[in-house]
PDB file of C-alpha atoms in Angstrom:
ATOM      1  CA  MET A   1      -2.386  20.630   1.692  1.00 71.00           C
ATOM      2  CA  SER A   2      -3.723  17.143   1.043  1.00 88.00           C
ATOM      3  CA  SER A   3      -3.916  14.447   3.699  1.00 96.00           C
ATOM      4  CA  ARG A   4      -1.128  11.879   3.424  1.00 97.00           C
ATOM      5  CA  ILE A   5      -1.713   8.139   3.557  1.00 98.00           C
ATOM      6  CA  LEU A   6       1.106   5.600   3.753  1.00 98.00           C
ATOM      7  CA  PHE A   7       0.651   1.993   2.659  1.00 98.00           C
ATOM      8  CA  VAL A   8       3.217  -0.382   4.146  1.00 98.00           C
ATOM      9  CA  CYS A   9       4.141  -3.973   3.360  1.00 96.00           C
ATOM     10  CA  THR A  10       7.297  -5.985   3.752  1.00 95.00           C
ATOM     11  CA  GLY A  11       9.281  -5.174   0.605  1.00 94.00           C
ATOM     12  CA  ASN A  12       7.394  -2.211  -0.938  1.00 96.00           C
ATOM     13  CA  TYR A  13       7.296  -4.141  -4.177  1.00 94.00           C
ATOM     14  CA  TYR A  14       3.847  -5.738  -4.441  1.00 95.00           C
ATOM     15  CA  ARG A  15       0.942  -4.960  -2.084  1.00 97.00           C
ATOM     16  CA  SER A  16       1.829  -1.483  -0.830  1.00 98.00           C
ATOM     17  CA  ARG A  17       2.914  -0.282  -4.287  1.00 97.00           C
ATOM     18  CA  PHE A  18      -0.326  -1.592  -5.792  1.00 98.00           C
ATOM     19  CA  ALA A  19      -2.383   0.176  -3.102  1.00 98.00           C
ATOM     20  CA  GLU A  20      -0.446   3.441  -3.511  1.00 98.00           C
ATOM     21  CA  ILE A  21      -0.811   3.569  -7.279  1.00 98.00           C
ATOM     22  CA  LEU A  22      -4.458   2.560  -7.365  1.00 98.00           C
ATOM     23  CA  PHE A  23      -5.370   4.884  -4.500  1.00 98.00           C
ATOM     24  CA  ASN A  24      -3.702   7.903  -6.119  1.00 97.00           C
ATOM     25  CA  SER A  25      -5.332   7.235  -9.459  1.00 97.00           C
ATOM     26  CA  LEU A  26      -8.810   6.909  -7.945  1.00 97.00           C
ATOM     27  CA  SER A  27      -8.306   9.816  -5.543  1.00 97.00           C
ATOM     28  CA  GLU A  28      -7.274  12.092  -8.398  1.00 95.00           C
ATOM     29  CA  LYS A  29     -10.240  11.060 -10.548  1.00 95.00           C
ATOM     30  CA  GLN A  30     -12.634  11.777  -7.703  1.00 94.00           C
ATOM     31  CA  GLU A  31     -10.822  15.000  -6.765  1.00 94.00           C
ATOM     32  CA  LEU A  32     -10.230  13.908  -3.177  1.00 96.00           C
ATOM     33  CA  ASN A  33      -7.803  15.837  -1.037  1.00 96.00           C
ATOM     34  CA  TYR A  34      -5.670  12.753  -0.297  1.00 97.00           C
ATOM     35  CA  HIS A  35      -2.351  11.515  -1.608  1.00 97.00           C
ATOM     36  CA  ALA A  36      -0.769   8.128  -0.899  1.00 98.00           C
ATOM     37  CA  PHE A  37       2.780   6.841  -0.784  1.00 98.00           C
ATOM     38  CA  SER A  38       4.172   3.423   0.099  1.00 98.00           C
ATOM     39  CA  LYS A  39       7.150   1.952   1.918  1.00 98.00           C
ATOM     40  CA  GLY A  40       8.425  -1.401   3.160  1.00 96.00           C
ATOM     41  CA  LEU A  41       9.427  -2.713   6.570  1.00 96.00           C
ATOM     42  CA  ARG A  42      12.150  -5.062   5.325  1.00 93.00           C
ATOM     43  CA  LEU A  43      13.553  -4.364   1.891  1.00 90.00           C
ATOM     44  CA  SER A  44      15.450  -7.120   0.131  1.00 80.00           C
ATOM     45  CA  LYS A  45      19.092  -6.645  -0.807  1.00 77.00           C
ATOM     46  CA  ASN A  46      18.288  -8.514  -4.015  1.00 75.00           C
ATOM     47  CA  ASN A  47      15.352  -6.353  -5.009  1.00 75.00           C
ATOM     48  CA  LYS A  48      13.553  -7.486  -8.151  1.00 81.00           C
ATOM     49  CA  GLY A  49      12.733  -3.965  -9.311  1.00 89.00           C
ATOM     50  CA  PRO A  50      10.269  -1.149  -8.693  1.00 93.00           C
ATOM     51  CA  ILE A  51       7.000  -3.122  -8.744  1.00 94.00           C
ATOM     52  CA  SER A  52       5.724  -6.657  -9.208  1.00 95.00           C
ATOM     53  CA  LYS A  53       4.960  -7.794 -12.738  1.00 95.00           C
ATOM     54  CA  HIS A  54       1.598  -8.999 -11.404  1.00 96.00           C
ATOM     55  CA  CYS A  55       0.654  -5.440 -10.440  1.00 96.00           C
ATOM     56  CA  ILE A  56       1.660  -4.092 -13.838  1.00 96.00           C
ATOM     57  CA  ALA A  57      -0.353  -6.789 -15.624  1.00 97.00           C
ATOM     58  CA  PHE A  58      -3.399  -6.073 -13.423  1.00 98.00           C
ATOM     59  CA  PHE A  59      -3.197  -2.340 -14.096  1.00 98.00           C
ATOM     60  CA  LYS A  60      -2.781  -2.859 -17.852  1.00 97.00           C
ATOM     61  CA  GLU A  61      -5.859  -5.081 -17.944  1.00 97.00           C
ATOM     62  CA  ARG A  62      -8.171  -3.183 -15.562  1.00 97.00           C
ATOM     63  CA  TYR A  63      -6.865   0.392 -15.766  1.00 97.00           C
ATOM     64  CA  PRO A  64      -5.156   0.775 -19.158  1.00 96.00           C
ATOM     65  CA  GLU A  65      -5.222   4.586 -18.943  1.00 94.00           C
ATOM     66  CA  MET A  66      -3.413   4.642 -15.590  1.00 94.00           C
ATOM     67  CA  THR A  67       0.054   6.156 -15.364  1.00 91.00           C
ATOM     68  CA  TYR A  68       2.422   5.726 -12.443  1.00 90.00           C
ATOM     69  CA  ASP A  69       5.969   6.218 -11.235  1.00 86.00           C
ATOM     70  CA  LEU A  70       8.284   3.197 -11.366  1.00 90.00           C
ATOM     71  CA  ARG A  71      10.496   4.266  -8.468  1.00 94.00           C
ATOM     72  CA  MET A  72      12.422   1.697  -6.464  1.00 94.00           C
ATOM     73  CA  PRO A  73      11.126   0.460  -3.073  1.00 96.00           C
ATOM     74  CA  MET A  74      11.725   2.688  -0.070  1.00 96.00           C
ATOM     75  CA  PRO A  75      12.167   1.766   3.604  1.00 96.00           C
ATOM     76  CA  PHE A  76       9.744   2.700   6.368  1.00 97.00           C
ATOM     77  CA  ASP A  77      11.319   4.730   9.173  1.00 94.00           C
ATOM     78  CA  GLN A  78      10.525   6.342  12.526  1.00 93.00           C
ATOM     79  CA  GLY A  79       9.743   9.733  10.945  1.00 94.00           C
ATOM     80  CA  ASP A  80       6.850   8.229   8.996  1.00 95.00           C
ATOM     81  CA  PHE A  81       4.765   8.047  12.187  1.00 94.00           C
ATOM     82  CA  ASP A  82       4.699  11.849  12.393  1.00 92.00           C
ATOM     83  CA  TYR A  83       4.649  12.687   8.680  1.00 95.00           C
ATOM     84  CA  TYR A  84       1.670  10.637   7.506  1.00 96.00           C
ATOM     85  CA  ASP A  85      -1.918  11.256   8.599  1.00 95.00           C
ATOM     86  CA  LYS A  86      -2.870   7.588   8.202  1.00 96.00           C
ATOM     87  CA  ILE A  87      -0.632   4.514   8.045  1.00 97.00           C
ATOM     88  CA  ILE A  88      -2.073   1.253   6.730  1.00 98.00           C
ATOM     89  CA  LEU A  89      -0.116  -1.988   6.926  1.00 98.00           C
ATOM     90  CA  MET A  90      -1.116  -4.685   4.482  1.00 98.00           C
ATOM     91  CA  ASP A  91      -1.291  -7.752   6.755  1.00 97.00           C
ATOM     92  CA  ARG A  92      -1.802  -7.720  10.527  1.00 95.00           C
ATOM     93  CA  SER A  93      -0.404 -11.233  11.119  1.00 95.00           C
ATOM     94  CA  GLU A  94       2.764 -10.460   9.179  1.00 95.00           C
ATOM     95  CA  HIS A  95       3.370  -6.797  10.001  1.00 96.00           C
ATOM     96  CA  ALA A  96       2.163  -6.285  13.595  1.00 94.00           C
ATOM     97  CA  PRO A  97       5.036  -8.382  15.018  1.00 95.00           C
ATOM     98  CA  MET A  98       7.538  -6.492  12.839  1.00 95.00           C
ATOM     99  CA  ILE A  99       6.195  -3.103  13.964  1.00 95.00           C
ATOM    100  CA  ASN A 100       6.154  -4.181  17.625  1.00 92.00           C
ATOM    101  CA  LYS A 101       9.789  -5.264  17.377  1.00 93.00           C
ATOM    102  CA  LEU A 102      11.049  -2.265  15.389  1.00 92.00           C
ATOM    103  CA  TYR A 103       8.868   0.445  16.957  1.00 91.00           C
ATOM    104  CA  PRO A 104       7.518  -0.610  20.367  1.00 89.00           C
ATOM    105  CA  GLY A 105       4.507   1.370  21.536  1.00 82.00           C
ATOM    106  CA  LYS A 106       3.445   2.567  18.063  1.00 67.00           C
ATOM    107  CA  HIS A 107       1.111  -0.328  17.324  1.00 67.00           C
ATOM    108  CA  PRO A 108      -2.228   1.222  18.429  1.00 71.00           C
ATOM    109  CA  GLU A 109      -2.054   4.185  16.010  1.00 81.00           C
ATOM    110  CA  LEU A 110      -1.858   1.983  12.940  1.00 93.00           C
ATOM    111  CA  GLU A 111      -4.505   0.435  10.720  1.00 96.00           C
ATOM    112  CA  TYR A 112      -4.102  -3.132   9.497  1.00 96.00           C
ATOM    113  CA  TRP A 113      -5.656  -4.894   6.555  1.00 97.00           C
ATOM    114  CA  ASP A 114      -5.557  -8.657   5.951  1.00 95.00           C
ATOM    115  CA  ILE A 115      -3.966  -8.780   2.495  1.00 97.00           C
ATOM    116  CA  VAL A 116      -1.488 -11.668   2.344  1.00 94.00           C
ATOM    117  CA  ASP A 117       1.646 -11.834   0.228  1.00 90.00           C
ATOM    118  CA  ASP A 118       1.927 -13.633  -3.111  1.00 85.00           C
ATOM    119  CA  TYR A 119       3.813 -16.600  -1.674  1.00 85.00           C
ATOM    120  CA  ILE A 120       0.750 -17.363   0.498  1.00 89.00           C
ATOM    121  CA  ARG A 121      -2.010 -16.721  -2.028  1.00 88.00           C
ATOM    122  CA  ALA A 122      -1.830 -16.234  -5.800  1.00 92.00           C
ATOM    123  CA  PRO A 123      -1.824 -12.652  -7.140  1.00 93.00           C
ATOM    124  CA  GLU A 124      -4.900 -13.478  -9.233  1.00 95.00           C
ATOM    125  CA  GLU A 125      -6.780 -13.917  -5.947  1.00 96.00           C
ATOM    126  CA  VAL A 126      -5.058 -11.226  -3.874  1.00 97.00           C
ATOM    127  CA  LEU A 127      -5.065  -8.252  -6.233  1.00 97.00           C
ATOM    128  CA  PRO A 128      -8.860  -8.124  -6.754  1.00 98.00           C
ATOM    129  CA  ILE A 129      -9.292  -8.233  -2.960  1.00 97.00           C
ATOM    130  CA  LEU A 130      -6.749  -5.439  -2.540  1.00 98.00           C
ATOM    131  CA  GLU A 131      -8.435  -3.452  -5.312  1.00 98.00           C
ATOM    132  CA  LYS A 132     -11.807  -3.796  -3.549  1.00 98.00           C
ATOM    133  CA  THR A 133     -10.272  -2.743  -0.221  1.00 98.00           C
ATOM    134  CA  VAL A 134      -8.672   0.367  -1.751  1.00 98.00           C
ATOM    135  CA  ILE A 135     -11.982   1.285  -3.429  1.00 98.00           C
ATOM    136  CA  GLU A 136     -13.750   0.896  -0.078  1.00 98.00           C
ATOM    137  CA  LEU A 137     -11.197   3.244   1.510  1.00 98.00           C
ATOM    138  CA  ILE A 138     -11.759   5.795  -1.266  1.00 98.00           C
ATOM    139  CA  ASP A 139     -15.529   5.559  -0.719  1.00 97.00           C
ATOM    140  CA  GLU A 140     -15.110   5.976   3.039  1.00 95.00           C
ATOM    141  CA  LEU A 141     -12.922   9.068   2.617  1.00 95.00           C
ATOM    142  CA  LYS A 142     -15.262  10.513   0.013  1.00 92.00           C
ATOM    143  CA  ASN A 143     -18.209  10.198   2.409  1.00 88.00           C
ATOM    144  CA  ASN A 144     -16.434  11.792   5.401  1.00 80.00           C
TER     145      ASN A 144
END
């Protein structure tokens, strides 16, 4: 069985979906024994769809051969702590307070990145940084 990684952001629409899709594509190409999924801590009732248009445009430009599932966002829940081997939240300053409030005592087992949302920094700046961070994770796992 492959190791399971969960990427988490607020709405499971932009950062975590991007990381999940890119990670799975790269992991498959490199034949790593890892599979990623993504979820959100606070899904919107007025969800815009399965994934940000900025992510789709980035993938079409940089990874035109990539295929992916356009499922709707899914909520993070208590069971995810036990199911996934590694949980990575996209932005410590945004998500650590949410995790501490929703799931007290679970904070130390989590990994945090510093990838801000698109209302803070433009997707044209954020997505290349997120891409680089996912590639670094792939390289780290490949070398372990």
